Amino acid sequence: MRRYDEPVEVRRGPVPGWPGEGPAQLLWRGRLWKVRAVVAHWVETGPWWQHAHVHAVIGSEESGAGARGSTSDGGTALLEELLGEREVWRGEAGRGPGRPDPQDSQGLRAPTLPTTGVLELTHDTAEGRWQLVGCTD
């Protein structure tokens, strides 16, 4: 699987064979992709064990002044950061209409992206942000 870290626009809706809603369509690099099937779905937590405040509590040498995660709002933001989760969706998808593929000097189309593949998307539930993190064609 090729790894990416690119923002994508996602429209949630029904996905064939999946109960409830999932990422039904996405826009990646000017191309519309339609999710044909959800292969897997899970939730990941952030690496809370690497957070500066956790190191301070356990007395690790890695904690210090100016450490990541300091807050001034009574700890609410810190708690959200430590307990942050993201959904991961792996799905089979196919390209739909969008920006045309470039043409070579003879007018033949030279595809630059696969027309089908397995895409891995993440959804940051706190910020509502979607990212494409992997693709297999």
mmCIF file of N, CA and C in Angstrom:
data_model
loop_
_atom_site.group_PDB
_atom_site.id
_atom_site.type_symbol
_atom_site.label_atom_id
_atom_site.label_comp_id
_atom_site.label_asym_id
_atom_site.label_seq_id
_atom_site.Cartn_x
_atom_site.Cartn_y
_atom_site.Cartn_z
ATOM 1 N N MET A 1 0.850 -1.177 0.000
ATOM 2 C CA MET A 1 0.000 0.000 0.000
ATOM 3 C C MET A 1 0.893 1.236 0.000
ATOM 4 N N ARG A 2 0.628 2.128 -0.946
ATOM 5 C CA ARG A 2 1.330 3.411 -0.971
ATOM 6 C C ARG A 2 0.755 4.301 0.114
ATOM 7 N N ARG A 3 1.622 5.023 0.794
ATOM 8 C CA ARG A 3 1.201 5.890 1.884
ATOM 9 C C ARG A 3 1.071 7.329 1.412
ATOM 10 N N TYR A 4 0.038 7.997 1.889
ATOM 11 C CA TYR A 4 -0.226 9.401 1.592
ATOM 12 C C TYR A 4 -0.590 10.098 2.897
ATOM 13 N N ASP A 5 -0.630 11.393 2.850
ATOM 14 C CA ASP A 5 -1.147 12.202 3.950
ATOM 15 C C ASP A 5 -1.768 13.437 3.314
ATOM 16 N N GLU A 6 -2.862 13.211 2.570
ATOM 17 C CA GLU A 6 -3.473 14.274 1.778
ATOM 18 C C GLU A 6 -4.915 14.509 2.203
ATOM 19 N N PRO A 7 -5.293 15.775 2.374
ATOM 20 C CA PRO A 7 -6.690 16.054 2.696
ATOM 21 C C PRO A 7 -7.594 15.712 1.518
ATOM 22 N N VAL A 8 -8.770 15.195 1.813
ATOM 23 C CA VAL A 8 -9.762 14.872 0.787
ATOM 24 C C VAL A 8 -11.122 15.371 1.267
ATOM 25 N N GLU A 9 -12.003 15.616 0.305
ATOM 26 C CA GLU A 9 -13.385 15.962 0.625
ATOM 27 C C GLU A 9 -14.200 14.680 0.537
ATOM 28 N N VAL A 10 -15.000 14.426 1.557
ATOM 29 C CA VAL A 10 -15.773 13.181 1.623
ATOM 30 C C VAL A 10 -17.253 13.502 1.814
ATOM 31 N N ARG A 11 -18.082 12.762 1.099
ATOM 32 C CA ARG A 11 -19.527 12.816 1.300
ATOM 33 C C ARG A 11 -19.948 11.491 1.906
ATOM 34 N N ARG A 12 -20.510 11.562 3.096
ATOM 35 C CA ARG A 12 -21.001 10.353 3.751
ATOM 36 C C ARG A 12 -22.359 9.992 3.191
ATOM 37 N N GLY A 13 -22.631 8.699 3.164
ATOM 38 C CA GLY A 13 -23.912 8.214 2.684
ATOM 39 C C GLY A 13 -23.925 6.707 2.711
ATOM 40 N N PRO A 14 -24.948 6.094 2.119
ATOM 41 C CA PRO A 14 -25.008 4.634 2.089
ATOM 42 C C PRO A 14 -23.914 4.054 1.198
ATOM 43 N N VAL A 15 -23.324 2.965 1.658
ATOM 44 C CA VAL A 15 -22.318 2.224 0.892
ATOM 45 C C VAL A 15 -22.846 0.803 0.745
ATOM 46 N N PRO A 16 -22.849 0.254 -0.486
ATOM 47 C CA PRO A 16 -23.375 -1.101 -0.690
ATOM 48 C C PRO A 16 -22.755 -2.115 0.277
ATOM 49 N N GLY A 17 -23.627 -2.883 0.934
ATOM 50 C CA GLY A 17 -23.173 -3.930 1.838
ATOM 51 C C GLY A 17 -22.737 -3.443 3.206
ATOM 52 N N TRP A 18 -22.897 -2.148 3.505
ATOM 53 C CA TRP A 18 -22.473 -1.614 4.798
ATOM 54 C C TRP A 18 -23.696 -1.072 5.533
ATOM 55 N N PRO A 19 -23.904 -1.493 6.783
ATOM 56 C CA PRO A 19 -25.047 -0.956 7.529
ATOM 57 C C PRO A 19 -24.781 0.497 7.933
ATOM 58 N N GLY A 20 -25.724 1.337 7.741
ATOM 59 C CA GLY A 20 -25.543 2.742 8.107
ATOM 60 C C GLY A 20 -24.744 3.498 7.056
ATOM 61 N N GLU A 21 -24.240 4.661 7.473
ATOM 62 C CA GLU A 21 -23.497 5.506 6.544
ATOM 63 C C GLU A 21 -22.002 5.262 6.638
ATOM 64 N N GLY A 22 -21.336 5.552 5.537
ATOM 65 C CA GLY A 22 -19.884 5.496 5.467
ATOM 66 C C GLY A 22 -19.421 6.529 4.465
ATOM 67 N N PRO A 23 -18.149 6.550 4.155
ATOM 68 C CA PRO A 23 -17.660 7.472 3.129
ATOM 69 C C PRO A 23 -18.095 6.980 1.748
ATOM 70 N N ALA A 24 -19.156 7.556 1.202
ATOM 71 C CA ALA A 24 -19.734 7.083 -0.060
ATOM 72 C C ALA A 24 -18.972 7.590 -1.274
ATOM 73 N N GLN A 25 -18.485 8.825 -1.203
ATOM 74 C CA GLN A 25 -17.731 9.428 -2.308
ATOM 75 C C GLN A 25 -16.628 10.293 -1.730
ATOM 76 N N LEU A 26 -15.551 10.462 -2.512
ATOM 77 C CA LEU A 26 -14.508 11.383 -2.094
ATOM 78 C C LEU A 26 -13.907 12.062 -3.308
ATOM 79 N N LEU A 27 -13.394 13.249 -3.070
ATOM 80 C CA LEU A 27 -12.728 14.016 -4.107
ATOM 81 C C LEU A 27 -11.251 14.059 -3.750
ATOM 82 N N TRP A 28 -10.413 13.448 -4.624
ATOM 83 C CA TRP A 28 -8.969 13.370 -4.395
ATOM 84 C C TRP A 28 -8.258 13.777 -5.675
ATOM 85 N N ARG A 29 -7.419 14.780 -5.583
ATOM 86 C CA ARG A 29 -6.649 15.286 -6.722
ATOM 87 C C ARG A 29 -7.539 15.608 -7.920
ATOM 88 N N GLY A 30 -8.679 16.218 -7.650
ATOM 89 C CA GLY A 30 -9.579 16.626 -8.721
ATOM 90 C C GLY A 30 -10.413 15.508 -9.314
ATOM 91 N N ARG A 31 -10.331 14.321 -8.755
ATOM 92 C CA ARG A 31 -11.083 13.167 -9.256
ATOM 93 C C ARG A 31 -12.114 12.729 -8.237
ATOM 94 N N LEU A 32 -13.274 12.376 -8.745
ATOM 95 C CA LEU A 32 -14.333 11.842 -7.905
ATOM 96 C C LEU A 32 -14.186 10.329 -7.818
ATOM 97 N N TRP A 33 -14.155 9.799 -6.608
ATOM 98 C CA TRP A 33 -14.089 8.359 -6.365
ATOM 99 C C TRP A 33 -15.381 7.942 -5.675
ATOM 100 N N LYS A 34 -15.944 6.818 -6.099
ATOM 101 C CA LYS A 34 -17.147 6.262 -5.477
ATOM 102 C C LYS A 34 -16.751 4.993 -4.735
ATOM 103 N N VAL A 35 -17.096 4.941 -3.460
ATOM 104 C CA VAL A 35 -16.787 3.764 -2.647
ATOM 105 C C VAL A 35 -17.796 2.679 -2.986
ATOM 106 N N ARG A 36 -17.286 1.539 -3.429
ATOM 107 C CA ARG A 36 -18.144 0.414 -3.837
ATOM 108 C C ARG A 36 -18.389 -0.578 -2.707
ATOM 109 N N ALA A 37 -17.442 -0.644 -1.777
ATOM 110 C CA ALA A 37 -17.585 -1.562 -0.640
ATOM 111 C C ALA A 37 -16.639 -1.131 0.471
ATOM 112 N N VAL A 38 -17.084 -1.295 1.709
ATOM 113 C CA VAL A 38 -16.218 -1.066 2.863
ATOM 114 C C VAL A 38 -15.543 -2.391 3.181
ATOM 115 N N VAL A 39 -14.218 -2.384 3.191
ATOM 116 C CA VAL A 39 -13.447 -3.590 3.499
ATOM 117 C C VAL A 39 -13.258 -3.720 5.006
ATOM 118 N N ALA A 40 -12.987 -2.594 5.669
ATOM 119 C CA ALA A 40 -12.768 -2.606 7.116
ATOM 120 C C ALA A 40 -13.018 -1.211 7.674
ATOM 121 N N HIS A 41 -13.343 -1.173 8.959
ATOM 122 C CA HIS A 41 -13.561 0.092 9.662
ATOM 123 C C HIS A 41 -13.147 -0.114 11.110
ATOM 124 N N TRP A 42 -12.346 0.798 11.648
ATOM 125 C CA TRP A 42 -11.940 0.712 13.042
ATOM 126 C C TRP A 42 -11.661 2.111 13.569
ATOM 127 N N VAL A 43 -11.450 2.203 14.875
ATOM 128 C CA VAL A 43 -11.162 3.474 15.537
ATOM 129 C C VAL A 43 -9.790 3.364 16.184
ATOM 130 N N GLU A 44 -8.962 4.395 15.981
ATOM 131 C CA GLU A 44 -7.624 4.453 16.582
ATOM 132 C C GLU A 44 -7.574 5.600 17.580
ATOM 133 N N THR A 45 -6.847 5.387 18.656
ATOM 134 C CA THR A 45 -6.587 6.483 19.592
ATOM 135 C C THR A 45 -5.256 7.118 19.231
ATOM 136 N N GLY A 46 -5.075 8.338 19.684
ATOM 137 C CA GLY A 46 -3.793 9.006 19.471
ATOM 138 C C GLY A 46 -2.728 8.392 20.363
ATOM 139 N N PRO A 47 -1.454 8.699 20.117
ATOM 140 C CA PRO A 47 -0.362 8.135 20.929
ATOM 141 C C PRO A 47 -0.245 8.854 22.275
ATOM 142 N N TRP A 48 -1.218 8.659 23.153
ATOM 143 C CA TRP A 48 -1.253 9.365 24.427
ATOM 144 C C TRP A 48 -0.014 9.095 25.273
ATOM 145 N N TRP A 49 0.598 7.927 25.123
ATOM 146 C CA TRP A 49 1.762 7.544 25.915
ATOM 147 C C TRP A 49 2.995 8.385 25.568
ATOM 148 N N GLN A 50 2.958 9.118 24.440
ATOM 149 C CA GLN A 50 4.078 9.975 24.049
ATOM 150 C C GLN A 50 3.875 11.421 24.491
ATOM 151 N N HIS A 51 2.761 11.729 25.115
ATOM 152 C CA HIS A 51 2.422 13.103 25.471
ATOM 153 C C HIS A 51 3.281 13.593 26.636
ATOM 154 N N ALA A 52 3.687 14.860 26.596
ATOM 155 C CA ALA A 52 4.552 15.442 27.623
ATOM 156 C C ALA A 52 3.932 15.360 29.014
ATOM 157 N N HIS A 53 2.620 15.552 29.134
ATOM 158 C CA HIS A 53 1.988 15.501 30.449
ATOM 159 C C HIS A 53 1.997 14.088 31.028
ATOM 160 N N VAL A 54 1.937 13.086 30.204
ATOM 161 C CA VAL A 54 2.033 11.710 30.685
ATOM 162 C C VAL A 54 3.441 11.461 31.213
ATOM 163 N N HIS A 55 4.450 11.942 30.497
ATOM 164 C CA HIS A 55 5.832 11.791 30.963
ATOM 165 C C HIS A 55 6.041 12.505 32.294
ATOM 166 N N ALA A 56 5.400 13.659 32.483
ATOM 167 C CA ALA A 56 5.524 14.387 33.744
ATOM 168 C C ALA A 56 4.919 13.585 34.895
ATOM 169 N N VAL A 57 3.795 12.932 34.661
ATOM 170 C CA VAL A 57 3.133 12.154 35.707
ATOM 171 C C VAL A 57 3.974 10.949 36.112
ATOM 172 N N ILE A 58 4.585 10.275 35.140
ATOM 173 C CA ILE A 58 5.369 9.078 35.467
ATOM 174 C C ILE A 58 6.812 9.407 35.820
ATOM 175 N N GLY A 59 7.189 10.705 35.752
ATOM 176 C CA GLY A 59 8.532 11.114 36.140
ATOM 177 C C GLY A 59 9.585 10.810 35.101
ATOM 178 N N SER A 60 9.204 10.763 33.861
ATOM 179 C CA SER A 60 10.143 10.497 32.779
ATOM 180 C C SER A 60 11.028 11.705 32.539
ATOM 181 N N GLU A 61 12.229 11.467 32.037
ATOM 182 C CA GLU A 61 13.169 12.543 31.723
ATOM 183 C C GLU A 61 12.692 13.391 30.552
ATOM 184 N N GLU A 62 11.797 12.869 29.737
ATOM 185 C CA GLU A 62 11.382 13.558 28.518
ATOM 186 C C GLU A 62 10.449 14.727 28.779
ATOM 187 N N SER A 63 9.903 14.864 29.992
ATOM 188 C CA SER A 63 9.033 16.002 30.261
ATOM 189 C C SER A 63 9.892 17.224 30.532
ATOM 190 N N GLY A 64 9.311 18.411 30.334
ATOM 191 C CA GLY A 64 10.074 19.624 30.571
ATOM 192 C C GLY A 64 9.259 20.853 30.278
ATOM 193 N N ALA A 65 9.872 22.011 30.516
ATOM 194 C CA ALA A 65 9.201 23.284 30.272
ATOM 195 C C ALA A 65 8.899 23.431 28.796
ATOM 196 N N GLY A 66 7.760 24.012 28.504
ATOM 197 C CA GLY A 66 7.379 24.223 27.107
ATOM 198 C C GLY A 66 6.987 22.941 26.408
ATOM 199 N N ALA A 67 6.701 21.917 27.166
ATOM 200 C CA ALA A 67 6.364 20.628 26.567
ATOM 201 C C ALA A 67 5.047 20.713 25.832
ATOM 202 N N ARG A 68 4.913 19.874 24.849
ATOM 203 C CA ARG A 68 3.710 19.825 24.034
ATOM 204 C C ARG A 68 2.496 19.528 24.900
ATOM 205 N N GLY A 69 1.387 20.212 24.596
ATOM 206 C CA GLY A 69 0.135 19.890 25.256
ATOM 207 C C GLY A 69 -0.206 20.743 26.449
ATOM 208 N N SER A 70 0.555 21.808 26.739
ATOM 209 C CA SER A 70 0.192 22.650 27.864
ATOM 210 C C SER A 70 -1.074 23.418 27.525
ATOM 211 N N THR A 71 -1.953 23.579 28.524
ATOM 212 C CA THR A 71 -3.220 24.262 28.287
ATOM 213 C C THR A 71 -3.467 25.276 29.383
ATOM 214 N N SER A 72 -4.359 26.201 29.118
ATOM 215 C CA SER A 72 -4.738 27.191 30.118
ATOM 216 C C SER A 72 -6.246 27.185 30.341
ATOM 217 N N ASP A 73 -6.936 26.173 29.881
ATOM 218 C CA ASP A 73 -8.399 26.152 29.991
ATOM 219 C C ASP A 73 -8.887 25.107 30.992
ATOM 220 N N GLY A 74 -8.111 24.876 32.035
ATOM 221 C CA GLY A 74 -8.548 23.941 33.058
ATOM 222 C C GLY A 74 -8.370 22.487 32.682
ATOM 223 N N GLY A 75 -7.638 22.190 31.646
ATOM 224 C CA GLY A 75 -7.340 20.821 31.275
ATOM 225 C C GLY A 75 -8.289 20.198 30.271
ATOM 226 N N THR A 76 -9.343 20.905 29.872
ATOM 227 C CA THR A 76 -10.297 20.335 28.915
ATOM 228 C C THR A 76 -9.627 20.015 27.592
ATOM 229 N N ALA A 77 -8.841 20.964 27.069
ATOM 230 C CA ALA A 77 -8.153 20.727 25.793
ATOM 231 C C ALA A 77 -7.145 19.593 25.933
ATOM 232 N N LEU A 78 -6.473 19.524 27.083
ATOM 233 C CA LEU A 78 -5.513 18.449 27.319
ATOM 234 C C LEU A 78 -6.220 17.098 27.305
ATOM 235 N N LEU A 79 -7.347 17.011 27.972
ATOM 236 C CA LEU A 79 -8.100 15.759 28.008
ATOM 237 C C LEU A 79 -8.535 15.357 26.605
ATOM 238 N N GLU A 80 -9.039 16.322 25.817
ATOM 239 C CA GLU A 80 -9.448 16.026 24.442
ATOM 240 C C GLU A 80 -8.263 15.557 23.611
ATOM 241 N N GLU A 81 -7.089 16.168 23.831
ATOM 242 C CA GLU A 81 -5.900 15.770 23.075
ATOM 243 C C GLU A 81 -5.457 14.357 23.452
ATOM 244 N N LEU A 82 -5.485 14.049 24.748
ATOM 245 C CA LEU A 82 -5.064 12.721 25.198
ATOM 246 C C LEU A 82 -6.040 11.627 24.770
ATOM 247 N N LEU A 83 -7.324 11.947 24.730
ATOM 248 C CA LEU A 83 -8.337 10.946 24.409
ATOM 249 C C LEU A 83 -8.806 11.014 22.962
ATOM 250 N N GLY A 84 -8.127 11.783 22.135
ATOM 251 C CA GLY A 84 -8.527 11.954 20.740
ATOM 252 C C GLY A 84 -8.555 10.637 19.980
ATOM 253 N N GLU A 85 -9.539 10.509 19.114
ATOM 254 C CA GLU A 85 -9.691 9.307 18.296
ATOM 255 C C GLU A 85 -9.875 9.699 16.846
ATOM 256 N N ARG A 86 -9.599 8.755 15.974
ATOM 257 C CA ARG A 86 -9.911 8.942 14.564
ATOM 258 C C ARG A 86 -10.448 7.630 14.019
ATOM 259 N N GLU A 87 -11.416 7.773 13.122
ATOM 260 C CA GLU A 87 -11.968 6.607 12.439
ATOM 261 C C GLU A 87 -11.074 6.284 11.250
ATOM 262 N N VAL A 88 -10.880 5.009 10.988
ATOM 263 C CA VAL A 88 -10.150 4.577 9.800
ATOM 264 C C VAL A 88 -11.105 3.739 8.962
ATOM 265 N N TRP A 89 -11.188 4.081 7.682
ATOM 266 C CA TRP A 89 -12.049 3.372 6.737
ATOM 267 C C TRP A 89 -11.185 2.838 5.612
ATOM 268 N N ARG A 90 -11.303 1.557 5.319
ATOM 269 C CA ARG A 90 -10.642 0.960 4.153
ATOM 270 C C ARG A 90 -11.747 0.486 3.224
ATOM 271 N N GLY A 91 -11.702 0.956 1.986
ATOM 272 C CA GLY A 91 -12.779 0.612 1.070
ATOM 273 C C GLY A 91 -12.328 0.464 -0.366
ATOM 274 N N GLU A 92 -13.048 -0.375 -1.104
ATOM 275 C CA GLU A 92 -12.826 -0.503 -2.547
ATOM 276 C C GLU A 92 -13.537 0.663 -3.215
ATOM 277 N N ALA A 93 -12.827 1.341 -4.116
ATOM 278 C CA ALA A 93 -13.402 2.516 -4.761
ATOM 279 C C ALA A 93 -13.030 2.552 -6.234
ATOM 280 N N GLY A 94 -13.868 3.229 -7.011
ATOM 281 C CA GLY A 94 -13.616 3.424 -8.436
ATOM 282 C C GLY A 94 -13.734 4.896 -8.778
ATOM 283 N N ARG A 95 -12.973 5.308 -9.775
ATOM 284 C CA ARG A 95 -12.998 6.709 -10.189
ATOM 285 C C ARG A 95 -14.256 7.024 -10.961
ATOM 286 N N GLY A 96 -14.756 8.205 -10.739
ATOM 287 C CA GLY A 96 -15.891 8.726 -11.491
ATOM 288 C C GLY A 96 -15.429 9.884 -12.354
ATOM 289 N N PRO A 97 -16.351 10.653 -12.894
ATOM 290 C CA PRO A 97 -15.957 11.781 -13.738
ATOM 291 C C PRO A 97 -15.217 12.837 -12.930
ATOM 292 N N GLY A 98 -14.368 13.559 -13.579
ATOM 293 C CA GLY A 98 -13.586 14.615 -12.955
ATOM 294 C C GLY A 98 -12.681 15.240 -13.983
ATOM 295 N N ARG A 99 -11.567 15.761 -13.552
ATOM 296 C CA ARG A 99 -10.606 16.366 -14.465
ATOM 297 C C ARG A 99 -10.121 15.314 -15.455
ATOM 298 N N PRO A 100 -10.088 15.599 -16.770
ATOM 299 C CA PRO A 100 -9.647 14.591 -17.739
ATOM 300 C C PRO A 100 -8.165 14.271 -17.575
ATOM 301 N N ASP A 101 -7.816 13.031 -17.919
ATOM 302 C CA ASP A 101 -6.410 12.638 -17.906
ATOM 303 C C ASP A 101 -5.657 13.422 -18.974
ATOM 304 N N PRO A 102 -4.374 13.677 -18.755
ATOM 305 C CA PRO A 102 -3.595 14.385 -19.774
ATOM 306 C C PRO A 102 -3.465 13.548 -21.048
ATOM 307 N N GLN A 103 -3.252 14.228 -22.165
ATOM 308 C CA GLN A 103 -3.078 13.543 -23.442
ATOM 309 C C GLN A 103 -1.627 13.667 -23.884
ATOM 310 N N ASP A 104 -1.135 12.620 -24.554
ATOM 311 C CA ASP A 104 0.223 12.697 -25.091
ATOM 312 C C ASP A 104 0.202 13.449 -26.422
ATOM 313 N N SER A 105 1.341 13.543 -27.094
ATOM 314 C CA SER A 105 1.453 14.327 -28.328
ATOM 315 C C SER A 105 0.585 13.777 -29.461
ATOM 316 N N GLN A 106 0.179 12.514 -29.377
ATOM 317 C CA GLN A 106 -0.657 11.908 -30.423
ATOM 318 C C GLN A 106 -2.140 11.950 -30.059
ATOM 319 N N GLY A 107 -2.466 12.635 -28.980
ATOM 320 C CA GLY A 107 -3.863 12.760 -28.579
ATOM 321 C C GLY A 107 -4.391 11.573 -27.802
ATOM 322 N N LEU A 108 -3.519 10.633 -27.425
ATOM 323 C CA LEU A 108 -3.948 9.465 -26.650
ATOM 324 C C LEU A 108 -3.935 9.818 -25.166
ATOM 325 N N ARG A 109 -4.895 9.285 -24.474
ATOM 326 C CA ARG A 109 -4.958 9.554 -23.038
ATOM 327 C C ARG A 109 -3.928 8.698 -22.301
ATOM 328 N N ALA A 110 -3.254 9.335 -21.378
ATOM 329 C CA ALA A 110 -2.272 8.643 -20.550
ATOM 330 C C ALA A 110 -2.756 8.709 -19.107
ATOM 331 N N PRO A 111 -3.394 7.647 -18.593
ATOM 332 C CA PRO A 111 -3.920 7.708 -17.230
ATOM 333 C C PRO A 111 -2.811 7.939 -16.211
ATOM 334 N N THR A 112 -3.077 8.816 -15.270
ATOM 335 C CA THR A 112 -2.104 9.116 -14.227
ATOM 336 C C THR A 112 -2.484 8.498 -12.894
ATOM 337 N N LEU A 113 -3.742 8.134 -12.733
ATOM 338 C CA LEU A 113 -4.203 7.518 -11.498
ATOM 339 C C LEU A 113 -4.936 6.222 -11.834
ATOM 340 N N PRO A 114 -4.904 5.243 -10.950
ATOM 341 C CA PRO A 114 -5.651 4.014 -11.223
ATOM 342 C C PRO A 114 -7.142 4.307 -11.274
ATOM 343 N N THR A 115 -7.896 3.431 -11.963
ATOM 344 C CA THR A 115 -9.344 3.633 -12.050
ATOM 345 C C THR A 115 -10.090 2.904 -10.937
ATOM 346 N N THR A 116 -9.461 1.919 -10.309
ATOM 347 C CA THR A 116 -10.028 1.254 -9.139
ATOM 348 C C THR A 116 -8.908 1.024 -8.144
ATOM 349 N N GLY A 117 -9.278 0.853 -6.900
ATOM 350 C CA GLY A 117 -8.266 0.594 -5.891
ATOM 351 C C GLY A 117 -8.890 0.451 -4.521
ATOM 352 N N VAL A 118 -8.039 0.148 -3.565
ATOM 353 C CA VAL A 118 -8.445 0.107 -2.168
ATOM 354 C C VAL A 118 -7.841 1.339 -1.515
ATOM 355 N N LEU A 119 -8.706 2.185 -0.985
ATOM 356 C CA LEU A 119 -8.278 3.433 -0.368
ATOM 357 C C LEU A 119 -8.425 3.338 1.139
ATOM 358 N N GLU A 120 -7.502 3.954 1.852
ATOM 359 C CA GLU A 120 -7.592 4.020 3.303
ATOM 360 C C GLU A 120 -7.742 5.482 3.698
ATOM 361 N N LEU A 121 -8.843 5.763 4.379
ATOM 362 C CA LEU A 121 -9.179 7.124 4.788
ATOM 363 C C LEU A 121 -9.226 7.212 6.299
ATOM 364 N N THR A 122 -8.877 8.385 6.830
ATOM 365 C CA THR A 122 -9.063 8.626 8.255
ATOM 366 C C THR A 122 -9.966 9.833 8.429
ATOM 367 N N HIS A 123 -10.755 9.795 9.484
ATOM 368 C CA HIS A 123 -11.653 10.898 9.814
ATOM 369 C C HIS A 123 -11.386 11.319 11.250
ATOM 370 N N ASP A 124 -10.879 12.539 11.416
ATOM 371 C CA ASP A 124 -10.663 13.115 12.739
ATOM 372 C C ASP A 124 -12.020 13.601 13.230
ATOM 373 N N THR A 125 -12.598 12.883 14.179
ATOM 374 C CA THR A 125 -13.958 13.192 14.610
ATOM 375 C C THR A 125 -14.048 14.530 15.334
ATOM 376 N N ALA A 126 -12.999 14.949 16.027
ATOM 377 C CA ALA A 126 -13.030 16.226 16.743
ATOM 378 C C ALA A 126 -13.012 17.406 15.780
ATOM 379 N N GLU A 127 -12.210 17.315 14.722
ATOM 380 C CA GLU A 127 -12.061 18.429 13.784
ATOM 381 C C GLU A 127 -12.874 18.252 12.508
ATOM 382 N N GLY A 128 -13.439 17.061 12.290
ATOM 383 C CA GLY A 128 -14.224 16.812 11.087
ATOM 384 C C GLY A 128 -13.388 16.723 9.823
ATOM 385 N N ARG A 129 -12.112 16.477 9.961
ATOM 386 C CA ARG A 129 -11.183 16.465 8.821
ATOM 387 C C ARG A 129 -10.982 15.040 8.309
ATOM 388 N N TRP A 130 -10.986 14.893 6.972
ATOM 389 C CA TRP A 130 -10.729 13.617 6.309
ATOM 390 C C TRP A 130 -9.359 13.660 5.651
ATOM 391 N N GLN A 131 -8.618 12.549 5.711
ATOM 392 C CA GLN A 131 -7.314 12.419 5.061
ATOM 393 C C GLN A 131 -7.263 11.094 4.310
ATOM 394 N N LEU A 132 -6.631 11.110 3.144
ATOM 395 C CA LEU A 132 -6.296 9.864 2.465
ATOM 396 C C LEU A 132 -4.922 9.471 2.985
ATOM 397 N N VAL A 133 -4.805 8.279 3.570
ATOM 398 C CA VAL A 133 -3.529 7.853 4.140
ATOM 399 C C VAL A 133 -2.910 6.672 3.406
ATOM 400 N N GLY A 134 -3.668 6.009 2.515
ATOM 401 C CA GLY A 134 -3.105 4.888 1.777
ATOM 402 C C GLY A 134 -3.934 4.529 0.562
ATOM 403 N N CYS A 135 -3.264 3.895 -0.420
ATOM 404 C CA CYS A 135 -3.949 3.483 -1.647
ATOM 405 C C CYS A 135 -3.230 2.284 -2.243
ATOM 406 N N THR A 136 -3.994 1.274 -2.624
ATOM 407 C CA THR A 136 -3.482 0.118 -3.349
ATOM 408 C C THR A 136 -4.281 0.003 -4.633
ATOM 409 N N ASP A 137 -3.573 -0.118 -5.774
ATOM 410 C CA ASP A 137 -4.305 -0.255 -7.038
ATOM 411 C C ASP A 137 -3.997 -1.569 -7.705
#
